[in-house]
CSV table of C-alpha atoms in Angstrom, one decimal:
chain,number,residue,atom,x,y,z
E,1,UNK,CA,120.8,-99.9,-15.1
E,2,UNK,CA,121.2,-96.3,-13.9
E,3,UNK,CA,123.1,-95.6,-10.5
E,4,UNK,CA,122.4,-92.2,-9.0
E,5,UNK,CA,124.2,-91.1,-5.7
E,6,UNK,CA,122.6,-87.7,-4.3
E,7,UNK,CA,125.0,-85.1,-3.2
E,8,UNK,CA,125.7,-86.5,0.2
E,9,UNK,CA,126.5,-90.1,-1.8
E,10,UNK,CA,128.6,-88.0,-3.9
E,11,UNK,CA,130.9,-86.4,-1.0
E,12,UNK,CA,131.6,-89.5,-0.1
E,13,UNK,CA,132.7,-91.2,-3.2
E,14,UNK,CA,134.6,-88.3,-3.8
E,15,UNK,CA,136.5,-88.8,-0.2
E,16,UNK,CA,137.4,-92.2,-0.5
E,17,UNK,CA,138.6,-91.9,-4.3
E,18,UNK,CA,140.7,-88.6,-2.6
E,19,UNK,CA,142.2,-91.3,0.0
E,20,UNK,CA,142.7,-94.1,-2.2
E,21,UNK,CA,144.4,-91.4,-4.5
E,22,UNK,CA,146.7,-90.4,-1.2
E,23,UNK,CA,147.6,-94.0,-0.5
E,24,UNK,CA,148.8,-95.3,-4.4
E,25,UNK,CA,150.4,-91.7,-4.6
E,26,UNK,CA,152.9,-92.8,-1.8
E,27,UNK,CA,153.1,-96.0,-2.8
E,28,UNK,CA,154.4,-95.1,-6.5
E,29,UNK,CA,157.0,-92.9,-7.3
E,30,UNK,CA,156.2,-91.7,-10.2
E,31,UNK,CA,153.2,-89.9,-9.2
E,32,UNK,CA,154.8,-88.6,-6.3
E,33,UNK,CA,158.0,-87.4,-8.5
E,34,UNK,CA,155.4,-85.0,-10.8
E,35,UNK,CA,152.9,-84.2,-8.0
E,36,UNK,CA,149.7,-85.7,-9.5
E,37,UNK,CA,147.2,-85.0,-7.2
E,38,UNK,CA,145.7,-87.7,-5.3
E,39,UNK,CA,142.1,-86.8,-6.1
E,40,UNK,CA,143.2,-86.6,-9.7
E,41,UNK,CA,144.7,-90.3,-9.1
E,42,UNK,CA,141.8,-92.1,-7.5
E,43,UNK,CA,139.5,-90.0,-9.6
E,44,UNK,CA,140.7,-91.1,-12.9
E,45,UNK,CA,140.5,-94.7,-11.8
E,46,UNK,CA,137.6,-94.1,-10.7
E,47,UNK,CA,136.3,-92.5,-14.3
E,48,UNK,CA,138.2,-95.2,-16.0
E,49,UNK,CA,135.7,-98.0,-13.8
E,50,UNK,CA,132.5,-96.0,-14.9
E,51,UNK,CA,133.3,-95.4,-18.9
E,52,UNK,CA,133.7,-99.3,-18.2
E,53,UNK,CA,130.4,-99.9,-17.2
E,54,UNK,CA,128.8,-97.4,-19.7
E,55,UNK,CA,130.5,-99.0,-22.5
E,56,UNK,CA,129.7,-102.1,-22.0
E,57,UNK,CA,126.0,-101.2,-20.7
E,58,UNK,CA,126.6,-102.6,-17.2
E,59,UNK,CA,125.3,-99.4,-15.3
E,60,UNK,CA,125.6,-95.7,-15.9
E,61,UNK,CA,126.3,-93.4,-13.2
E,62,UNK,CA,124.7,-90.1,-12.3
E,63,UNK,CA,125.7,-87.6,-9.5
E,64,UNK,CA,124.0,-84.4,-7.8
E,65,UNK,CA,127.1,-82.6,-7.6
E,66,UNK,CA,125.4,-79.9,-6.1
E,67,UNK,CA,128.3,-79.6,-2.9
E,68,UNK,CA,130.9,-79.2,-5.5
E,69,UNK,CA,129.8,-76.3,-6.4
E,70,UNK,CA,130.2,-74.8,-2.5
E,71,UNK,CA,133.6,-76.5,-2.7
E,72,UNK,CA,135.2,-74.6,-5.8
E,73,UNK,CA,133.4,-71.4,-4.6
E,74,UNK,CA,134.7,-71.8,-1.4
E,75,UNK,CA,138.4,-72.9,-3.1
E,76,UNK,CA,138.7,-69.7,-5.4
E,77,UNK,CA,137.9,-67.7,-2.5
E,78,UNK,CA,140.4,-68.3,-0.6
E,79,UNK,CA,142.6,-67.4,-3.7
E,80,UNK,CA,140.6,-64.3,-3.4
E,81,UNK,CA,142.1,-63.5,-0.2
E,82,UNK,CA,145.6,-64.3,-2.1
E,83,UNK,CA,146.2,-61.5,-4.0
E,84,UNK,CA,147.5,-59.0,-1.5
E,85,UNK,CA,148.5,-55.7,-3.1
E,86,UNK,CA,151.5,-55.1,-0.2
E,87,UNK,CA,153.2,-58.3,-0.9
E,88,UNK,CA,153.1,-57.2,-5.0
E,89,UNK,CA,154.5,-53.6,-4.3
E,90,UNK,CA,156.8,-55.2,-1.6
E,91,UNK,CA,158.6,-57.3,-4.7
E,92,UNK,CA,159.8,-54.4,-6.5
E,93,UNK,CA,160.4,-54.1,-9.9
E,94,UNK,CA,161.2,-57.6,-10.4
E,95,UNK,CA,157.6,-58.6,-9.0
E,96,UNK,CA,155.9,-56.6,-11.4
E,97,UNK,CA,157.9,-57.6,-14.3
E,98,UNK,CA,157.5,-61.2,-14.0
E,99,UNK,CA,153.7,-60.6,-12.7
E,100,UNK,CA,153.4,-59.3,-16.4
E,101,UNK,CA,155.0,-62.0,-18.3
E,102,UNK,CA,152.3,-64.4,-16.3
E,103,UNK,CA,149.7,-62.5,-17.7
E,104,UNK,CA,151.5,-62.5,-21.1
E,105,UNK,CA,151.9,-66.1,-21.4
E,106,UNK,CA,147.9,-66.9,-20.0
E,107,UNK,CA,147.0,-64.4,-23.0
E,108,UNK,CA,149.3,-66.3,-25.5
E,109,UNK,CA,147.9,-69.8,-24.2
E,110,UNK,CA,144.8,-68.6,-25.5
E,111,UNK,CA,145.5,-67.3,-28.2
E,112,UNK,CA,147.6,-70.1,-29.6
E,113,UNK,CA,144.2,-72.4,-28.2
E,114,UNK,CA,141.8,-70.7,-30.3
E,115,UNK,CA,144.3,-70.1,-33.8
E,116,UNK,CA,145.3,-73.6,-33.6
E,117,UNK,CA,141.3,-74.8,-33.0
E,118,UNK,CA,140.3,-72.4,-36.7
E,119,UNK,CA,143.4,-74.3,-38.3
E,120,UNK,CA,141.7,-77.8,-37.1
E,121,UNK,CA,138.1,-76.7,-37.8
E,122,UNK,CA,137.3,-77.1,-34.0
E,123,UNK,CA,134.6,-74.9,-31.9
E,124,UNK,CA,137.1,-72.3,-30.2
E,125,UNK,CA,135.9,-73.2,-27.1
E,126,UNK,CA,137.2,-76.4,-27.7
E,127,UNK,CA,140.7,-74.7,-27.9
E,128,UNK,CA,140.1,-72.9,-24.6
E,129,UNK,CA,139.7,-76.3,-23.3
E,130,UNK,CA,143.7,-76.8,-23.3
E,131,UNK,CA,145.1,-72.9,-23.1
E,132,UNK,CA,145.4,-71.2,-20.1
E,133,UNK,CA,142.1,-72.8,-18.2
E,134,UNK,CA,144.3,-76.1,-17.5
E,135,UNK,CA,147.9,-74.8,-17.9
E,136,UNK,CA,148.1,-72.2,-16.2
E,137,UNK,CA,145.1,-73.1,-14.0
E,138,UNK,CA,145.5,-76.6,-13.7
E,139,UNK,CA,142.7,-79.5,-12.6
E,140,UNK,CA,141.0,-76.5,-10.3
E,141,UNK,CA,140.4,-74.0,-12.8
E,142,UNK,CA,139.7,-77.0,-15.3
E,143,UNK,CA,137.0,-78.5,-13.3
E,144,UNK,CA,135.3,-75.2,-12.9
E,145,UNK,CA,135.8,-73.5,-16.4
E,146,UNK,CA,134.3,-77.0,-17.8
E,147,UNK,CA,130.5,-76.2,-17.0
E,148,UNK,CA,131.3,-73.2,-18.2
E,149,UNK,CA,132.1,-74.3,-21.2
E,150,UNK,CA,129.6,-77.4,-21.4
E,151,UNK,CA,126.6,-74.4,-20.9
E,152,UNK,CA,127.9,-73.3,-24.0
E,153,UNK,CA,127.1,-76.9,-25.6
E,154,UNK,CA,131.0,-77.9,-25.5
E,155,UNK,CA,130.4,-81.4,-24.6
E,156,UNK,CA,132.6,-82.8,-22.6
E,157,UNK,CA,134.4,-79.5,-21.7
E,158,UNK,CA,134.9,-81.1,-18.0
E,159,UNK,CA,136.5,-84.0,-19.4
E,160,UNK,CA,138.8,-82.4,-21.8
E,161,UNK,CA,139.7,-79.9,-19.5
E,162,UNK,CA,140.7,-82.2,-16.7
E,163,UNK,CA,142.5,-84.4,-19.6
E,164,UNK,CA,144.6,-81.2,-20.5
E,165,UNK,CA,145.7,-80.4,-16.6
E,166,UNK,CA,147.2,-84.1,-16.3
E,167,UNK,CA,148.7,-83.9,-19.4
E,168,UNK,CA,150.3,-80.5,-18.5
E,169,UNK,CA,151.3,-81.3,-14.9
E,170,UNK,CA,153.4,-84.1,-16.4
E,171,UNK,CA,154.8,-82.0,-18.8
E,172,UNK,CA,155.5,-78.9,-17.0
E,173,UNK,CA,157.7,-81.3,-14.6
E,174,UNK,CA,159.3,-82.9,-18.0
E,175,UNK,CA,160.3,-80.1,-19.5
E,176,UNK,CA,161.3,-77.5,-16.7
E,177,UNK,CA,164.3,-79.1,-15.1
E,178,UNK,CA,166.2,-79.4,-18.1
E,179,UNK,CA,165.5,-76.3,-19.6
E,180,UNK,CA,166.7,-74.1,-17.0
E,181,UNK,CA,169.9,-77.1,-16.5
E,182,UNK,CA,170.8,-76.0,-20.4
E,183,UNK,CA,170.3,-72.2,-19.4
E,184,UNK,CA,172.7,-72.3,-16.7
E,185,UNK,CA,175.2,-74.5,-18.1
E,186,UNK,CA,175.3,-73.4,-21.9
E,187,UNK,CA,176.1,-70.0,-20.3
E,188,UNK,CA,177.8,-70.4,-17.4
E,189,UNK,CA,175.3,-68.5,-15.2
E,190,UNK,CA,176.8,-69.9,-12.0
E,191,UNK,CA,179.0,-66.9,-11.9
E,192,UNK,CA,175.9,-65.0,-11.6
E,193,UNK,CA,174.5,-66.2,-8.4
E,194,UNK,CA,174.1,-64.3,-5.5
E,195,UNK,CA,172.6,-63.9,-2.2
E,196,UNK,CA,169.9,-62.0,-1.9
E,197,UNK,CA,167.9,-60.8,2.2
E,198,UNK,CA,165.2,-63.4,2.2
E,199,UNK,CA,163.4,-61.3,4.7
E,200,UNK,CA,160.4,-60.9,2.7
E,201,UNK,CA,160.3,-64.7,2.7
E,202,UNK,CA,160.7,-64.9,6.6
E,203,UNK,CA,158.2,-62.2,7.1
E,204,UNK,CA,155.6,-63.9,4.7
E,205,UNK,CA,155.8,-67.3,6.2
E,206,UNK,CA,155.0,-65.6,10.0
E,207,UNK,CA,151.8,-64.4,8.3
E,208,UNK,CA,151.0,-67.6,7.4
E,209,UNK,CA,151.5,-69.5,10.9
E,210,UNK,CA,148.2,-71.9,11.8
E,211,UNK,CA,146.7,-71.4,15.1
E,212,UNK,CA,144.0,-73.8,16.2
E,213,UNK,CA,141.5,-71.5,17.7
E,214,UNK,CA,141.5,-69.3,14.6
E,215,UNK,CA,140.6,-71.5,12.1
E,216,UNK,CA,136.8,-70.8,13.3
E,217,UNK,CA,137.3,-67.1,12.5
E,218,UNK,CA,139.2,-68.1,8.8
E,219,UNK,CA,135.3,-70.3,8.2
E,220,UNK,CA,133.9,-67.1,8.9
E,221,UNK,CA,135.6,-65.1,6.8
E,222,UNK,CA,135.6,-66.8,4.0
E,223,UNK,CA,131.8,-67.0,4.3
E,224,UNK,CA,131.3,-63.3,4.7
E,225,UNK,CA,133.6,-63.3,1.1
E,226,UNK,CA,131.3,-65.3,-0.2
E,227,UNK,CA,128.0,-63.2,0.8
E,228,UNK,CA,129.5,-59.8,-0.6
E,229,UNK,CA,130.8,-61.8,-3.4
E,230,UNK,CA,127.1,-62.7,-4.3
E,231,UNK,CA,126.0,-58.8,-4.5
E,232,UNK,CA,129.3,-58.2,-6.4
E,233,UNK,CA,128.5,-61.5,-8.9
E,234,UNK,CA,124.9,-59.8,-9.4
E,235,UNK,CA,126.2,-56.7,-10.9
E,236,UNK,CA,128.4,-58.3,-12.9
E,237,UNK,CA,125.5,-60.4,-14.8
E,238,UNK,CA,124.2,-57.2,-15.3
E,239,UNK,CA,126.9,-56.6,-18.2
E,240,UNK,CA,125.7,-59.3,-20.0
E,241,UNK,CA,128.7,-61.1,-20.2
E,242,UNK,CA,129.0,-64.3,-18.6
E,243,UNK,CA,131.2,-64.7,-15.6
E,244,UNK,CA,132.1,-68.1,-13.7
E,245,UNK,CA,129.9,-67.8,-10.2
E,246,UNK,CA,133.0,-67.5,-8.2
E,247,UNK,CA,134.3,-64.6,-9.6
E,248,UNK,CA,132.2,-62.4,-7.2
E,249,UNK,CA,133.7,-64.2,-4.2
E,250,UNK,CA,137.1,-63.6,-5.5
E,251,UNK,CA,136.8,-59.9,-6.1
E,252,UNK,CA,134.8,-59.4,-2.5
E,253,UNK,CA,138.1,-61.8,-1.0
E,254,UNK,CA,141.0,-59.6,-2.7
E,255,UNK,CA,138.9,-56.0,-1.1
E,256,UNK,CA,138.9,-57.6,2.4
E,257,UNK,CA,142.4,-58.9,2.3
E,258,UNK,CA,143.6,-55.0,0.8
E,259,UNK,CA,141.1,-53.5,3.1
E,260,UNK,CA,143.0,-55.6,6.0
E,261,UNK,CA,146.6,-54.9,4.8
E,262,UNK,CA,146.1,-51.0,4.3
E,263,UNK,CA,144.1,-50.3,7.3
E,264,UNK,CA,145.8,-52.6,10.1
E,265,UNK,CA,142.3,-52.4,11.7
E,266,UNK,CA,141.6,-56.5,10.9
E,267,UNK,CA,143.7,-59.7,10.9
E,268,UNK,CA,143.4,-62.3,8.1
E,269,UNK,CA,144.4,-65.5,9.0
E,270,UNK,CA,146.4,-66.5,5.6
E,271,UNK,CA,147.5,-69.8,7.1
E,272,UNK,CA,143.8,-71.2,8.3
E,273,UNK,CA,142.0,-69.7,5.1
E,274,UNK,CA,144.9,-71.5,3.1
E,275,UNK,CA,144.4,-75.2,4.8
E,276,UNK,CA,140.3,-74.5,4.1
E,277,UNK,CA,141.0,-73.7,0.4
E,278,UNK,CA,143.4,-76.8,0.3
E,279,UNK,CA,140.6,-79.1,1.4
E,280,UNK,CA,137.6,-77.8,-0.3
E,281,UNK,CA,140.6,-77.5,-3.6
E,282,UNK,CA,140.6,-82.0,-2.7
E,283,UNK,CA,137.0,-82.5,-2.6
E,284,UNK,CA,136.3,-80.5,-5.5
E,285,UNK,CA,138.7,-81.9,-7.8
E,286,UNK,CA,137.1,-85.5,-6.2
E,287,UNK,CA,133.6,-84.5,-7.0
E,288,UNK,CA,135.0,-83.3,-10.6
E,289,UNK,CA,137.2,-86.5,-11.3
E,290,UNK,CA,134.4,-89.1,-10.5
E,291,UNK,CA,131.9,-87.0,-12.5
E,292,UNK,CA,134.0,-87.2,-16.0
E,293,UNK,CA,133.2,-89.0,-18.8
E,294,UNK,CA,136.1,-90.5,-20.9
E,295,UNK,CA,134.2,-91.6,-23.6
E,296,UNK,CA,133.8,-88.0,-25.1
E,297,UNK,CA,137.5,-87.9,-25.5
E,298,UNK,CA,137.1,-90.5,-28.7
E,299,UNK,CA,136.9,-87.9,-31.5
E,300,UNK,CA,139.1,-85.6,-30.0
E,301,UNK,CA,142.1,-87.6,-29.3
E,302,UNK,CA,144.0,-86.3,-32.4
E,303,UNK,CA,142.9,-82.6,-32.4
E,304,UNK,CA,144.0,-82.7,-28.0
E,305,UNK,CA,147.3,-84.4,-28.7
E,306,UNK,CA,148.4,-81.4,-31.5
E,307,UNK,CA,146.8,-78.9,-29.4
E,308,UNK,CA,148.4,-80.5,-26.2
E,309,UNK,CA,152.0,-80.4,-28.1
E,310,UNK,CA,151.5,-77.2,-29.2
E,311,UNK,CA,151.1,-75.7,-25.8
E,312,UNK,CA,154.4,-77.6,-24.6
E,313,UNK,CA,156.4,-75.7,-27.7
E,314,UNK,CA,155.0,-72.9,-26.3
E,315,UNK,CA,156.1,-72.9,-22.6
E,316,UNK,CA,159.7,-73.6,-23.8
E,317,UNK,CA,159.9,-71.3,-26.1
E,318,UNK,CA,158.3,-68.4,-24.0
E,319,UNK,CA,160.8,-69.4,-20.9
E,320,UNK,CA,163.7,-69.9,-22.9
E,321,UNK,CA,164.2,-67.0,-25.4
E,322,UNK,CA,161.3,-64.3,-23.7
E,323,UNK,CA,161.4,-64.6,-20.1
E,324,UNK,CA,165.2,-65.5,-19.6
E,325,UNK,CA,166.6,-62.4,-21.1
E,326,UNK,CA,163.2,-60.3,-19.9
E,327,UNK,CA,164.3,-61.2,-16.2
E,328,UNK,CA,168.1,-60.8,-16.5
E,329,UNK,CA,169.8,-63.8,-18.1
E,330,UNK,CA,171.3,-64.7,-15.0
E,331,UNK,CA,171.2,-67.4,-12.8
E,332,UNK,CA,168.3,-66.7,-11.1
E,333,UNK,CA,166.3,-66.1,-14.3
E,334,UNK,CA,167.4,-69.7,-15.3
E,335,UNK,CA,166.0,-71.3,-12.1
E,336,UNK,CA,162.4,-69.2,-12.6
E,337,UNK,CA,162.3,-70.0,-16.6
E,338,UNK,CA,162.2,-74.0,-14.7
E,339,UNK,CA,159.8,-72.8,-12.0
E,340,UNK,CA,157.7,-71.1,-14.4
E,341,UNK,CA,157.6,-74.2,-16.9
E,342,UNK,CA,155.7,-76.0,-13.8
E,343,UNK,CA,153.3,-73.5,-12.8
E,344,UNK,CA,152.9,-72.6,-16.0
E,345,UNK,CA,152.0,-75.8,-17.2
E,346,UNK,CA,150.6,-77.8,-14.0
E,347,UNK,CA,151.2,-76.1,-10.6
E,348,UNK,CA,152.9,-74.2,-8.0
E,349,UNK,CA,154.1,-77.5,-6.1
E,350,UNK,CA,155.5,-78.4,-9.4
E,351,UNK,CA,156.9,-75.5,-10.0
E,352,UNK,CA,159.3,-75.6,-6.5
E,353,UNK,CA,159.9,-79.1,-7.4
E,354,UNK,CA,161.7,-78.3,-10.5
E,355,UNK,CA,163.5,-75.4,-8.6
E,356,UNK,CA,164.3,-77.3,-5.8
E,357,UNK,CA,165.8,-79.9,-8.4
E,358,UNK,CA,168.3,-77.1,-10.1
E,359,UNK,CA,169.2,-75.6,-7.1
E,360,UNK,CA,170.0,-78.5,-5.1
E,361,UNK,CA,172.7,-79.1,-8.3
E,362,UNK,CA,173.7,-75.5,-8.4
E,363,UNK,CA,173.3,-73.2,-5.4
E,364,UNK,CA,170.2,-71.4,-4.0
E,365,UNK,CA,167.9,-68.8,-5.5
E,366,UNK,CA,166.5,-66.2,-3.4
E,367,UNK,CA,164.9,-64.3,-5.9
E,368,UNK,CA,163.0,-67.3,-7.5
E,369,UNK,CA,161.9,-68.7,-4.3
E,370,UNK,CA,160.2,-65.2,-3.3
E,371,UNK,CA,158.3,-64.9,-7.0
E,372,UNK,CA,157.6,-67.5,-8.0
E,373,UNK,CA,155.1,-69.2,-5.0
E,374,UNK,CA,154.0,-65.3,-4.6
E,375,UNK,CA,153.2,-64.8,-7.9
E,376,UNK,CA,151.6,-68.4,-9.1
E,377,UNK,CA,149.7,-68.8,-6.1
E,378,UNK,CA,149.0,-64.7,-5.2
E,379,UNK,CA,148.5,-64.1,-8.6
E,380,UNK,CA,148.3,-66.1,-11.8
E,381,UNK,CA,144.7,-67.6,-11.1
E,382,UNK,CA,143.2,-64.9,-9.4
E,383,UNK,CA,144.2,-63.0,-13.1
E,384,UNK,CA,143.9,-66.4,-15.2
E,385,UNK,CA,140.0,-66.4,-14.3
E,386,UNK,CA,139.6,-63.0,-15.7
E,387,UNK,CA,141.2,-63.3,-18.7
E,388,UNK,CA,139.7,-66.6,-19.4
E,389,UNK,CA,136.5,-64.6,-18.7
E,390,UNK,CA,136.8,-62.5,-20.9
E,391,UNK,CA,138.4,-64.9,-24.0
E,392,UNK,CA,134.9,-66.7,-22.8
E,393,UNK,CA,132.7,-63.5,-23.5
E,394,UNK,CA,134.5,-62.6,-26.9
E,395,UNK,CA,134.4,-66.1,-28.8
């Protein structure tokens, strides 16, 4: 028996999986402790219920998921409208640097991905399935670099993909904590902690205040985004290479937002756009999680858990011996090689989680605070999408 829900079917699964992820999320520690997502939680279930009923011939499920594909457009453009030029040159030095070692751990994500794929005689796409597309990217970059990937006959790309971000969101929390713990005590960074003017912070979190009557204008703009973004996405195809259809929206996003900034002559609202992007972010990932199916993860399960392994090795060993001493092998370095491990590996919630962990042990760390939300939410996707992009167009 074949069930198929139409789009509008679809939303709603993919609403009530979200809130039934919400409601077991606060009702278990452990999922709150390493910030699974609740659309990942009921999701999963969810996936686990219909691999059930196709394996044992019960009913298979189809979907139209024709509105998640509005939802992750409309997501990644509001991390368009992130990457904000005056904020980067605003960081100084330090900014730049560590916006460099973001890009240099994406690039060795997926480079380590596609070696270790020749070395197991897998499609290197299959690799790209757990570098930086669900590490650095985590489950929203997953679910839309997965049809991608499956247009390129990786079957199951979605599945994998999604597989790889809760395996790394879980392990970026694991491993972050006690990594920059060893740092700190192993060298006796405490003597190295200072107070640094958090006014950048201040003035950054006055941009982002919510005000109910703008949130109509922050719909708006993202929609114009969007429109550009089309003309933008239709030059691009013109290269031949093959881009992800958001990547126009995300280009026409970061000109407005720079356009804004530079000129004083228009106000983004930052805050509204960000609580828009958080909700389409939900229903997307819902739409995605109910749509996987678990039972093409069979013949990969050995080849994902080296792969998988091998990506973990490669966070600590990046954090520990490249980043610490790139960014000053001081106490504040410490706390970002265990912010970076989540981001890095899951996301930016989990990344402040693990810094919030060392600092509330130790003391304070301006300087992390101030890169690291800038740079892994500002930043790292807005980057990771074009250099995934381009790994695409070259394998």
């Amino acid at each position: 028996m074949e069930i198929h829900l139409n789009m509008y079917q679809t939303l709603a699964v993919a609403v009530l999986v979200l809130l039934f992820g919400s409601f077991l999320r606060h009702r278990i520690g452990f999922l709150e402790k390493f910030c699974i997502p609740a659309p990942v939680i009921g999701g999963l279930l969810f996936a686990i219920l219909t691999c059930l009923c196709y394996v044992t011939g019960i009913a298979e499920f189809s979907f139209d998921d024709t509105l998640r594909e509005v939802c992750m457009v409309f997501f990644f453009t509001s991390v368009g409208f992130q990457a904000n030029l005056k904020v980067l040159k605003s960081g100084g030095t330090a900014m730049a640097v560590f916006l460099g070692l973001v890009v240099a751990l994406i690039i060795c994500q997926n480079l380590l991905a596609v070696g270790l794929s020749h070395v197991l005689h897998l499609n290197p796409l299959i690799g790209m399935c757990t570098g930086s597309i669900p590490m650095v990217g985590g489950h929203g970059t997953a679910g839309a670099f997965g049809p991608v990937l499956e247009d390129f006959n990786i079957q199951g790309a979605t599945t994998i993909c999604t597989a790889a971000a809760t395996f790394g969101l879980i392990s970026g929390s694991l491993v972050g904590g006690p990594l920059g713990r060893r740092l700190i005590e192993k060298q006796n960074l405490l003597s190295t902690a200072v107070t640094e003017d958090d006014s950048l912070l201040v003035e950054d979190e006055k941009k982002h205040e919510r005000h109910t009557n703008m949130y109509a204008s922050a719909v708006f703009q993202l929609i114009l985004a969007i429109g550009l973004g089309t003309i933008f996405s239709y030059f691009l195809t013109k290269t031949g290479l093959t881009f992800p259809v958001y990547i126009g929206a995300m280009l026409a996003a970061a000109l407005i937002r720079n356009i804004a900034e530079y000129s004083g002559k228009a106000t983004i609202h930052m805050g509204e756009i960000n609580d828009l992007g958080g909700i389409c972010l939900s229903l997307f990932l819902g739409m995605a999680m109910i749509t996987l199916k678990l039972w093409e993860l069979a013949s990969l399960a050995l080849p994902l858990v080296i792969l998988l392994t091998a990506q973990i090795l490669l966070i600590c060993v990046f954090t520990y011996f490249i980043e610490f001493n790139i960014m000053g092998r001081d106490y504040d370095a410490a706390v970002l090689v265990a912010g970076t491990c989540g981001f890095g590996m899951g996301a930016t919630p989990n990344a402040m989680a693990n810094m919030q962990a060392i600092c509330d042990r130790y003391v304070p760390s301006v300087k992390a605070y101030l890169l690291i939300p800038l740079i892994g939410s500002l930043f790292a996707d807005f980057i990771n999408s074009l250099v995934i992009t381009f790994f695409i167009n070259i394998l």
